[in-house]
Coordinates of C-alpha atoms in Angstrom, one line a residue:
Chain A
M1 CA 33.1 -46.6 -16.5
E2 CA 30.7 -45.9 -13.6
I3 CA 32.1 -43.4 -11.1
S4 CA 30.8 -42.4 -7.6
V5 CA 31.8 -38.8 -6.7
I6 CA 31.2 -38.4 -2.9
K7 CA 31.4 -35.2 -0.9
I8 CA 31.6 -35.3 2.9
G9 CA 30.8 -32.3 5.1
G10 CA 32.3 -30.9 8.2
N11 CA 30.1 -33.1 10.5
V12 CA 32.0 -36.2 9.4
I13 CA 35.5 -34.5 9.5
D14 CA 34.9 -33.0 12.9
H15 CA 34.2 -36.3 14.7
P16 CA 37.1 -38.9 14.6
E17 CA 34.8 -41.9 15.2
K18 CA 32.3 -40.7 12.5
A19 CA 35.2 -40.1 10.1
S20 CA 36.7 -43.5 10.7
E21 CA 33.3 -45.3 10.3
F22 CA 32.7 -43.3 7.1
L23 CA 36.2 -44.1 5.7
R24 CA 35.8 -47.8 6.4
A25 CA 32.5 -47.7 4.5
F26 CA 34.1 -45.7 1.6
A27 CA 36.9 -48.2 1.3
A28 CA 34.4 -51.0 1.1
L29 CA 32.3 -49.3 -1.7
P30 CA 32.4 -51.2 -4.9
G31 CA 33.5 -49.5 -8.1
Y32 CA 35.4 -46.3 -9.0
K33 CA 35.2 -43.5 -6.5
I34 CA 36.4 -40.0 -5.7
L35 CA 36.2 -38.3 -2.3
I36 CA 35.8 -34.5 -1.9
H37 CA 36.0 -32.8 1.5
G38 CA 35.9 -29.4 3.0
G39 CA 37.2 -28.3 6.4
G40 CA 34.8 -28.3 9.3
V41 CA 35.4 -26.4 12.4
L42 CA 39.1 -27.3 12.7
A43 CA 40.2 -24.5 10.4
S44 CA 38.4 -21.9 12.4
R45 CA 39.8 -23.3 15.7
I46 CA 43.4 -23.4 14.4
G47 CA 43.0 -20.0 12.9
K48 CA 41.8 -18.6 16.2
S49 CA 44.8 -20.2 18.0
L50 CA 47.0 -18.4 15.5
G51 CA 45.2 -15.1 16.3
I52 CA 43.3 -14.9 13.0
T53 CA 39.7 -13.7 13.5
P54 CA 37.3 -15.1 11.0
Q55 CA 36.0 -12.2 8.8
M56 CA 32.4 -12.7 7.7
V57 CA 30.4 -10.6 5.3
D58 CA 26.7 -11.5 4.9
G59 CA 27.3 -14.8 6.6
R60 CA 30.2 -15.7 4.2
R61 CA 33.8 -16.1 5.1
I62 CA 36.3 -13.8 3.6
T63 CA 39.6 -15.4 2.7
D64 CA 42.5 -13.0 3.3
A65 CA 46.2 -14.1 2.9
K66 CA 46.5 -15.4 6.5
T67 CA 43.2 -17.3 6.3
L68 CA 44.3 -18.8 3.0
E69 CA 47.5 -20.1 4.8
V70 CA 45.4 -21.6 7.6
V71 CA 42.9 -23.4 5.3
T72 CA 45.7 -24.6 3.1
M73 CA 47.4 -26.1 6.2
V74 CA 44.3 -27.6 7.6
Y75 CA 42.4 -28.8 4.6
A76 CA 45.4 -29.9 2.4
G77 CA 47.7 -30.8 5.3
L78 CA 46.1 -32.1 8.5
I79 CA 42.6 -33.2 7.3
N80 CA 43.5 -34.5 3.9
K81 CA 46.5 -36.6 5.0
Q82 CA 44.7 -38.1 8.0
L83 CA 41.9 -39.1 5.6
V84 CA 44.4 -40.7 3.2
A85 CA 46.4 -42.5 5.9
Q86 CA 43.2 -44.0 7.3
L87 CA 42.0 -45.1 3.9
Q88 CA 45.4 -46.8 3.4
A89 CA 44.8 -48.6 6.7
F90 CA 41.4 -49.8 5.4
G91 CA 43.1 -51.2 2.3
Q92 CA 41.9 -48.4 0.0
N93 CA 44.7 -46.9 -2.0
A94 CA 44.2 -43.1 -2.2
I95 CA 46.0 -39.9 -3.2
G96 CA 45.2 -36.7 -1.4
M97 CA 45.1 -33.6 -3.7
T98 CA 44.3 -29.9 -3.9
G99 CA 43.3 -28.6 -7.3
A100 CA 46.9 -27.6 -7.9
D101 CA 48.1 -31.2 -7.7
G102 CA 48.2 -32.6 -11.2
N103 CA 46.4 -29.4 -12.2
V104 CA 43.3 -31.3 -11.2
V105 CA 41.0 -28.4 -10.5
Q106 CA 41.8 -25.0 -11.9
S107 CA 39.9 -21.9 -10.9
V108 CA 39.9 -18.1 -11.2
K109 CA 40.0 -15.6 -8.3
R110 CA 36.5 -14.4 -7.8
P111 CA 36.2 -10.8 -9.2
V112 CA 35.7 -8.1 -6.6
G113 CA 32.1 -7.0 -6.7
A114 CA 29.9 -5.6 -3.9
I115 CA 32.0 -8.0 -1.7
D116 CA 35.7 -8.8 -2.0
Y117 CA 35.8 -12.4 -1.0
G118 CA 39.6 -12.4 -1.1
F119 CA 41.5 -15.5 -2.2
V120 CA 38.4 -17.5 -3.2
G121 CA 38.3 -19.4 -6.5
D122 CA 35.5 -20.2 -9.0
V123 CA 36.2 -23.5 -10.8
V124 CA 37.0 -23.2 -14.5
A125 CA 38.6 -26.5 -15.5
V126 CA 39.0 -30.1 -14.3
N127 CA 41.7 -32.5 -15.4
T128 CA 39.5 -35.5 -16.0
D129 CA 42.2 -37.5 -17.7
L130 CA 44.3 -37.7 -14.6
L131 CA 41.3 -38.5 -12.4
A132 CA 40.3 -41.3 -14.8
S133 CA 43.9 -42.6 -14.9
L134 CA 44.1 -42.7 -11.1
I135 CA 40.7 -44.4 -10.5
S136 CA 41.4 -46.9 -13.2
Q137 CA 44.5 -47.9 -11.2
S138 CA 42.2 -48.3 -8.1
I139 CA 43.6 -45.2 -6.5
A140 CA 40.8 -43.0 -5.0
P141 CA 41.5 -39.3 -5.4
V142 CA 40.8 -37.4 -2.1
I143 CA 40.3 -33.8 -3.1
C144 CA 40.1 -30.9 -0.6
A145 CA 38.5 -27.4 -1.0
I146 CA 41.7 -25.7 -2.3
T147 CA 42.3 -25.0 -6.0
H148 CA 44.8 -22.9 -8.0
N149 CA 44.7 -20.4 -10.9
K150 CA 47.7 -22.0 -12.7
Q151 CA 49.6 -18.8 -12.1
G152 CA 51.0 -19.8 -8.7
Q153 CA 48.0 -18.7 -6.5
L154 CA 46.1 -21.2 -4.3
L155 CA 42.4 -20.3 -3.9
N156 CA 39.8 -21.4 -1.3
T157 CA 37.0 -23.0 -3.1
N158 CA 33.5 -24.3 -2.2
A159 CA 33.7 -28.1 -1.8
D160 CA 30.1 -28.7 -3.1
T161 CA 31.0 -26.8 -6.3
I162 CA 34.2 -28.8 -6.7
A163 CA 32.2 -32.0 -6.3
S164 CA 29.5 -31.1 -8.8
T165 CA 32.0 -29.7 -11.3
I166 CA 34.1 -32.8 -11.2
A167 CA 31.0 -34.9 -11.5
T168 CA 29.7 -33.0 -14.6
E169 CA 33.1 -33.0 -16.3
L170 CA 33.5 -36.7 -15.8
A171 CA 29.9 -37.3 -16.9
K172 CA 30.9 -36.2 -20.4
S173 CA 32.5 -39.6 -20.9
H174 CA 31.4 -41.8 -18.0
T175 CA 28.4 -42.7 -16.0
V176 CA 28.6 -40.5 -12.8
N177 CA 26.6 -40.6 -9.6
L178 CA 27.0 -37.7 -7.1
F179 CA 26.6 -38.2 -3.4
F180 CA 26.5 -35.5 -0.8
C181 CA 26.9 -36.8 2.8
F182 CA 25.8 -34.3 5.5
D183 CA 24.3 -34.2 8.9
R184 CA 20.7 -34.9 7.9
A185 CA 18.9 -38.0 6.6
G186 CA 18.3 -36.1 3.4
V187 CA 16.0 -33.3 2.4
L188 CA 13.4 -33.1 5.1
M189 CA 9.8 -31.7 5.3
D190 CA 10.6 -30.7 8.9
E191 CA 14.3 -29.9 9.2
K192 CA 14.3 -31.0 12.9
N193 CA 12.8 -34.4 12.2
D194 CA 14.8 -37.0 10.2
E195 CA 11.6 -39.1 9.9
S196 CA 10.2 -36.4 7.6
L197 CA 12.6 -37.4 4.8
I198 CA 11.6 -36.6 1.2
P199 CA 12.8 -39.6 -0.7
L200 CA 12.6 -38.1 -4.2
I201 CA 12.8 -34.6 -5.6
N202 CA 12.4 -33.5 -9.2
E203 CA 12.1 -30.0 -10.7
D204 CA 8.3 -29.9 -10.1
I205 CA 8.6 -31.1 -6.5
Y206 CA 11.4 -28.7 -5.9
E207 CA 9.4 -25.7 -7.1
E208 CA 6.5 -26.7 -4.9
L209 CA 8.8 -27.2 -1.8
K210 CA 10.5 -23.9 -2.4
R211 CA 7.1 -22.1 -2.8
D212 CA 5.9 -23.7 0.4
K213 CA 9.2 -22.6 2.2
V214 CA 10.0 -26.2 3.1
I215 CA 13.2 -25.7 1.2
H216 CA 14.9 -22.5 2.1
S217 CA 18.2 -20.8 2.8
G218 CA 21.3 -23.1 2.6
M219 CA 19.3 -26.0 0.9
I220 CA 18.5 -23.8 -2.1
P221 CA 22.0 -23.5 -3.5
K222 CA 22.6 -27.2 -2.7
L223 CA 19.6 -28.3 -4.8
E224 CA 20.2 -25.8 -7.6
N225 CA 23.7 -27.2 -7.7
A226 CA 22.3 -30.8 -7.9
F227 CA 19.9 -30.0 -10.7
E228 CA 22.6 -28.2 -12.6
A229 CA 24.7 -31.4 -12.4
L230 CA 21.8 -33.5 -13.5
H231 CA 21.1 -31.2 -16.5
K232 CA 24.8 -31.4 -17.4
G233 CA 24.6 -35.2 -17.6
V234 CA 25.2 -36.6 -14.1
N235 CA 23.1 -39.7 -13.7
H236 CA 21.9 -39.4 -10.1
V237 CA 22.4 -37.0 -7.2
W238 CA 21.9 -38.2 -3.6
M239 CA 21.9 -36.5 -0.3
G240 CA 21.9 -38.1 3.1
L241 CA 23.8 -39.4 6.1
P242 CA 27.3 -40.8 5.6
E243 CA 26.3 -44.0 7.3
N244 CA 23.7 -44.6 4.6
L245 CA 26.1 -44.0 1.7
H246 CA 26.8 -47.8 1.3
L247 CA 23.0 -48.3 0.7
A248 CA 22.7 -45.4 -1.7
V249 CA 25.6 -46.6 -3.8
K250 CA 23.8 -49.9 -4.2
G251 CA 20.8 -48.0 -5.5
K252 CA 18.7 -48.3 -2.2
N253 CA 17.0 -45.1 -1.3
A254 CA 18.2 -44.3 2.2
G255 CA 18.2 -40.6 1.7
T256 CA 17.0 -38.1 -0.8
T257 CA 17.5 -38.8 -4.5
I258 CA 17.3 -35.9 -6.8
Q259 CA 16.2 -36.7 -10.3
S260 CA 15.5 -34.6 -13.4
L261 CA 12.2 -34.7 -15.3
K262 CA 14.4 -33.9 -18.3
Y263 CA 16.4 -37.0 -17.6
G264 CA 17.0 -39.0 -20.7
L265 CA 17.0 -35.9 -23.0
F266 CA 20.6 -35.5 -22.4
Chain B
M1 CA 64.7 -44.3 -18.0
E2 CA 67.1 -41.7 -16.3
I3 CA 65.7 -40.0 -13.3
S4 CA 66.9 -37.1 -11.2
V5 CA 65.9 -37.3 -7.5
I6 CA 66.4 -33.8 -6.0
K7 CA 66.2 -32.8 -2.4
I8 CA 65.9 -29.2 -1.3
G9 CA 66.7 -28.0 2.2
G10 CA 65.1 -25.4 4.5
N11 CA 67.4 -22.6 3.2
V12 CA 65.4 -22.8 -0.1
I13 CA 62.0 -23.2 1.5
D14 CA 62.5 -20.3 4.0
H15 CA 63.2 -17.7 1.3
P16 CA 60.4 -17.0 -1.2
E17 CA 62.7 -15.6 -3.9
K18 CA 65.2 -18.4 -3.6
A19 CA 62.3 -20.9 -3.7
S20 CA 60.9 -19.3 -6.7
E21 CA 64.2 -19.2 -8.5
F22 CA 64.8 -22.8 -7.7
L23 CA 61.4 -23.9 -8.9
R24 CA 61.8 -22.1 -12.2
A25 CA 65.1 -23.9 -12.7
F26 CA 63.6 -27.3 -11.6
A27 CA 60.7 -26.8 -14.1
A28 CA 63.3 -26.2 -16.9
L29 CA 65.4 -29.3 -16.1
P30 CA 65.3 -31.8 -18.8
G31 CA 64.2 -35.4 -18.2
Y32 CA 62.3 -37.2 -15.5
K33 CA 62.5 -35.7 -12.0
I34 CA 61.3 -36.1 -8.4
L35 CA 61.5 -33.3 -5.8
I36 CA 61.8 -34.1 -2.0
H37 CA 61.5 -31.4 0.6
G38 CA 61.6 -30.9 4.4
G39 CA 60.3 -28.0 6.4
G40 CA 62.6 -25.3 7.3
V41 CA 62.0 -22.9 10.1
L42 CA 58.3 -22.4 9.2
A43 CA 57.1 -25.4 11.2
S44 CA 58.9 -24.2 14.4
R45 CA 57.5 -20.7 13.9
I46 CA 53.9 -21.9 13.4
G47 CA 54.3 -24.4 16.3
K48 CA 55.4 -21.7 18.6
S49 CA 52.4 -19.5 17.6
L50 CA 50.2 -22.5 18.5
G51 CA 52.0 -22.7 21.9
I52 CA 54.0 -25.8 21.1
T53 CA 57.5 -25.7 22.5
P54 CA 60.0 -27.7 20.4
Q55 CA 61.3 -30.6 22.5
M56 CA 64.9 -31.5 21.7
V57 CA 67.0 -34.4 23.0
D58 CA 70.7 -34.5 22.1
G59 CA 70.0 -31.9 19.4
R60 CA 67.2 -33.9 17.8
R61 CA 63.6 -32.9 17.6
I62 CA 61.0 -35.1 19.4
T63 CA 57.7 -35.5 17.5
D64 CA 54.9 -35.7 20.0
A65 CA 51.2 -35.8 18.8
K66 CA 50.8 -32.0 18.7
T67 CA 54.2 -31.5 16.8
L68 CA 53.1 -34.2 14.3
E69 CA 49.9 -32.2 13.6
V70 CA 52.0 -29.0 13.1
V71 CA 54.5 -30.7 10.7
T72 CA 51.7 -32.4 8.8
M73 CA 50.0 -29.0 8.3
V74 CA 53.1 -27.1 7.4
Y75 CA 55.0 -29.7 5.3
A76 CA 52.1 -31.4 3.6
G77 CA 49.8 -28.4 3.5
L78 CA 51.4 -25.0 3.3
I79 CA 54.8 -25.7 1.9
N80 CA 54.0 -28.6 -0.4
K81 CA 51.0 -26.9 -2.0
Q82 CA 52.8 -23.6 -2.5
L83 CA 55.7 -25.5 -4.2
V84 CA 53.2 -27.4 -6.4
A85 CA 51.2 -24.3 -7.3
Q86 CA 54.4 -22.4 -8.3
L87 CA 55.6 -25.4 -10.4
Q88 CA 52.3 -25.4 -12.3
A89 CA 52.8 -21.6 -12.9
F90 CA 56.2 -22.5 -14.4
G91 CA 54.6 -25.0 -16.7
Q92 CA 55.8 -28.1 -14.7
N93 CA 53.0 -30.5 -13.9
A94 CA 53.5 -31.8 -10.4
I95 CA 51.7 -33.7 -7.7
G96 CA 52.4 -33.0 -4.0
M97 CA 52.5 -36.1 -1.8
T98 CA 53.2 -37.4 1.6
G99 CA 54.3 -41.1 1.9
A100 CA 50.7 -41.9 2.6
D101 CA 49.5 -40.7 -0.8
G102 CA 49.5 -43.6 -3.2
N103 CA 51.3 -45.5 -0.4
V104 CA 54.4 -44.0 -1.9
V105 CA 56.7 -44.2 1.1
Q106 CA 55.8 -46.6 4.0
S107 CA 57.7 -46.5 7.3
V108 CA 57.6 -47.9 10.8
K109 CA 57.5 -45.9 14.0
R110 CA 61.0 -45.8 15.3
P111 CA 61.3 -48.2 18.3
V112 CA 61.7 -46.6 21.7
G113 CA 65.3 -47.0 22.8
A114 CA 67.4 -44.7 24.9
I115 CA 65.4 -41.9 23.3
D116 CA 61.7 -41.9 22.5
Y117 CA 61.6 -39.9 19.3
G118 CA 57.8 -40.1 19.3
F119 CA 56.0 -40.1 15.9
V120 CA 59.1 -40.5 13.8
G121 CA 59.2 -43.1 11.0
D122 CA 62.0 -45.1 9.5
V123 CA 61.4 -45.9 5.8
V124 CA 60.6 -49.5 4.9
A125 CA 59.1 -49.5 1.4
V126 CA 58.7 -47.3 -1.7
N127 CA 56.0 -47.6 -4.3
T128 CA 58.3 -47.2 -7.3
D129 CA 55.5 -48.3 -9.7
L130 CA 53.4 -45.2 -9.0
L131 CA 56.4 -42.9 -9.1
A132 CA 57.5 -44.3 -12.4
S133 CA 53.9 -44.0 -13.7
L134 CA 53.7 -40.4 -12.7
I135 CA 57.0 -39.3 -14.1
S136 CA 56.4 -41.1 -17.4
Q137 CA 53.3 -38.9 -17.6
S138 CA 55.6 -35.8 -17.2
I139 CA 54.1 -35.2 -13.7
A140 CA 56.8 -34.5 -11.1
P141 CA 56.1 -36.0 -7.7
V142 CA 56.8 -33.4 -4.9
I143 CA 57.3 -35.4 -1.7
C144 CA 57.4 -34.0 1.8
A145 CA 59.0 -35.4 4.9
I146 CA 55.8 -37.1 6.2
T147 CA 55.3 -40.9 5.7
H148 CA 52.8 -43.4 7.1
N149 CA 52.8 -46.9 8.6
K150 CA 49.9 -48.2 6.5
Q151 CA 48.0 -48.6 9.8
G152 CA 46.6 -45.1 9.8
Q153 CA 49.5 -43.4 11.5
L154 CA 51.4 -40.5 9.9
L155 CA 55.1 -40.3 10.8
N156 CA 57.6 -37.5 10.7
T157 CA 60.5 -38.7 8.5
N158 CA 64.0 -37.4 7.6
A159 CA 63.8 -35.9 4.1
D160 CA 67.4 -36.9 3.2
T161 CA 66.6 -40.5 4.0
I162 CA 63.4 -40.3 2.0
A163 CA 65.4 -38.9 -1.0
S164 CA 68.1 -41.6 -0.8
T165 CA 65.7 -44.5 -0.3
I166 CA 63.5 -43.4 -3.2
A167 CA 66.7 -43.1 -5.3
T168 CA 68.0 -46.5 -4.4
E169 CA 64.7 -48.2 -4.9
L170 CA 64.3 -46.6 -8.4
A171 CA 67.9 -47.5 -9.2
K172 CA 66.9 -51.2 -9.2
S173 CA 65.3 -50.6 -12.6
H174 CA 66.4 -47.1 -13.8
T175 CA 69.4 -44.9 -14.0
V176 CA 69.1 -42.6 -11.0
N177 CA 71.1 -39.5 -10.0
L178 CA 70.6 -38.0 -6.6
F179 CA 71.0 -34.3 -5.9
F180 CA 71.1 -32.6 -2.5
C181 CA 70.6 -28.8 -2.7
F182 CA 71.6 -27.0 0.5
D183 CA 73.1 -23.7 1.7
R184 CA 76.8 -24.5 0.8
A185 CA 78.6 -24.7 -2.5
G186 CA 79.2 -28.4 -1.7
V187 CA 81.5 -30.2 0.7
L188 CA 84.1 -27.6 1.8
M189 CA 87.7 -27.9 3.1
D190 CA 86.8 -24.8 5.2
E191 CA 83.1 -24.7 6.0
K192 CA 83.1 -20.8 6.1
N193 CA 84.6 -20.5 2.6
D194 CA 82.7 -21.5 -0.5
E195 CA 85.9 -21.2 -2.5
S196 CA 87.3 -24.2 -0.6
L197 CA 85.0 -26.6 -2.5
I198 CA 86.0 -30.3 -2.7
P199 CA 84.8 -31.2 -6.2
L200 CA 85.0 -35.0 -5.9
I201 CA 84.8 -37.4 -3.0
N202 CA 85.2 -41.1 -3.0
E203 CA 85.5 -43.6 -0.2
D204 CA 89.3 -43.1 0.2
I205 CA 89.0 -39.3 0.1
Y206 CA 86.1 -39.4 2.6
E207 CA 88.1 -41.5 5.1
E208 CA 91.0 -39.1 4.9
L209 CA 88.8 -36.0 5.3
K210 CA 87.0 -37.6 8.2
R211 CA 90.4 -38.5 9.9
D212 CA 91.6 -34.9 9.4
K213 CA 88.3 -33.6 10.9
V214 CA 87.5 -31.6 7.7
I215 CA 84.3 -33.6 7.6
H216 CA 82.5 -33.8 10.9
S217 CA 79.2 -33.6 12.7
G218 CA 76.2 -33.1 10.4
M219 CA 78.2 -33.8 7.2
I220 CA 79.0 -37.3 8.3
P221 CA 75.5 -38.8 8.1
K222 CA 74.9 -36.9 4.8
L223 CA 78.0 -38.5 3.2
E224 CA 77.4 -42.0 4.8
N225 CA 73.9 -41.7 3.3
A226 CA 75.3 -40.8 -0.1
F227 CA 77.8 -43.7 -0.2
E228 CA 75.1 -46.1 0.9
A229 CA 73.0 -44.9 -2.1
L230 CA 75.9 -45.3 -4.5
H231 CA 76.6 -48.8 -3.1
K232 CA 72.9 -49.7 -3.7
G233 CA 73.1 -48.7 -7.4
V234 CA 72.6 -45.0 -7.6
N235 CA 74.6 -43.6 -10.4
H236 CA 75.8 -40.3 -9.0
V237 CA 75.3 -38.2 -5.8
W238 CA 75.8 -34.5 -5.9
M239 CA 75.7 -31.8 -3.2
G240 CA 75.7 -28.0 -3.8
L241 CA 73.8 -24.8 -4.1
P242 CA 70.3 -24.9 -5.6
E243 CA 71.3 -22.3 -8.1
N244 CA 73.9 -24.7 -9.5
L245 CA 71.5 -27.6 -9.9
H246 CA 70.9 -26.9 -13.6
L247 CA 74.7 -27.3 -14.2
A248 CA 75.0 -30.4 -12.1
V249 CA 72.1 -32.1 -14.0
K250 CA 73.9 -31.4 -17.2
G251 CA 77.0 -33.2 -15.8
K252 CA 79.0 -30.0 -15.1
N253 CA 80.7 -30.1 -11.7
A254 CA 79.4 -27.0 -9.9
G255 CA 79.3 -28.6 -6.5
T256 CA 80.6 -31.8 -4.9
T257 CA 80.2 -35.1 -6.7
I258 CA 80.3 -38.2 -4.6
Q259 CA 81.5 -41.2 -6.4
S260 CA 82.2 -44.8 -5.4
L261 CA 85.5 -46.5 -6.0
K262 CA 83.4 -49.7 -6.1
Y263 CA 81.3 -48.1 -8.9
G264 CA 81.0 -50.5 -11.8
L265 CA 81.0 -53.6 -9.6
F266 CA 77.3 -53.3 -9.1

């Protein structure tokens, strides 16, 4: 079967009207679909109210025991359940999950190297049977950025990585398209100008854009991640605005499509 | 099939070692099983840290919008996911859910009468098909005390009522036993003495105990709830200590069994 794996970023989560508009569109999308979400600013805000100061090392958040409790409450509790309740209202049956639920995404605690990230997980396995079973019953899994190590420990996990790992694992037996919805029209020549959209990126274009510093910092891991998914059998990767997702799912290019030159060899 | 519906109270949730011991026993129970849990003192504690003062009317908690956010975070996030992660560690596959997930428990907001309870739900429907499908895949649903109205609103809902409604709905097509684990050995003649356990209660015994004021206050709705479940087709209702659940599931009377004199007429 053909499956859309869709990841939404904090910019959707943080704005109730945007989230509602997105969820209405998600519910109306044809075919089988899985939603992955992170946290947005809500976790930091609630953490602060609870007296927990975010600890950052090299711009990356450290997840200590208290922070893990906050992200578990906010991602798996508040955000996940509000998303699911709204999808139900739009007529889309959905089940909210962490990686622990149904053992759907298993990870290992990141080894302590130069930096100790704390309770952060790197994905090692996906229960594709359960995901396939749910979507074939027209139930959309809504998966948040919390996984587990199958030894009782919950772990904070990057939502982009969860999305691409789920997509690549499902791609072993299904046709999978991967969609990243964020706060830009796609990958841009000039990051301040949505008009400067680059509609298509392949490995050659990517190397050129990277060399010319058009693509830099946070976009590099996002695109590396996308190519890795393509090389592992994902059909298409798309990045763009949540409000253009319905066009992208229909194959219209209303964002940036990432394609592999090696496509077809796999 | 034969299904055990098991509800655990705050006394288990609030003590990590007790919870862990209980979950190990739950994982080892034979047969099909569903776990229902409430919140314990954690929700009040986190609410207080966030500056939310519990509002009580006639000893009952009022759920305003902020309180609903807290209970959603704590019940559906922190507690539910810790329970699920631990069950996975004990080799028991499980999926944590609110009533919104898979539309498993639908409710209506309680009408405003003499008291406005706020965002509190009364159960109106249970998706028994999904529950039966999960348990037949050896996945235990772990359901917390949050439901939804299918119009996008999450609602705080009594966990005892969720447990007995799920049990009675499943009893329409399965053999269902209902177990309430709490902080007493069962129903007691003298509530301060676990030795004064009443092993068996039927309607006649119940009326007598109520008349003699042995059963009063909080135990009355619990037993009314139990008899209602029995009259609606539940096979057995049991109340006792979580550590005796494994005996009760095997039919040994290590708590109070509630039985109906009308049993067999249904």
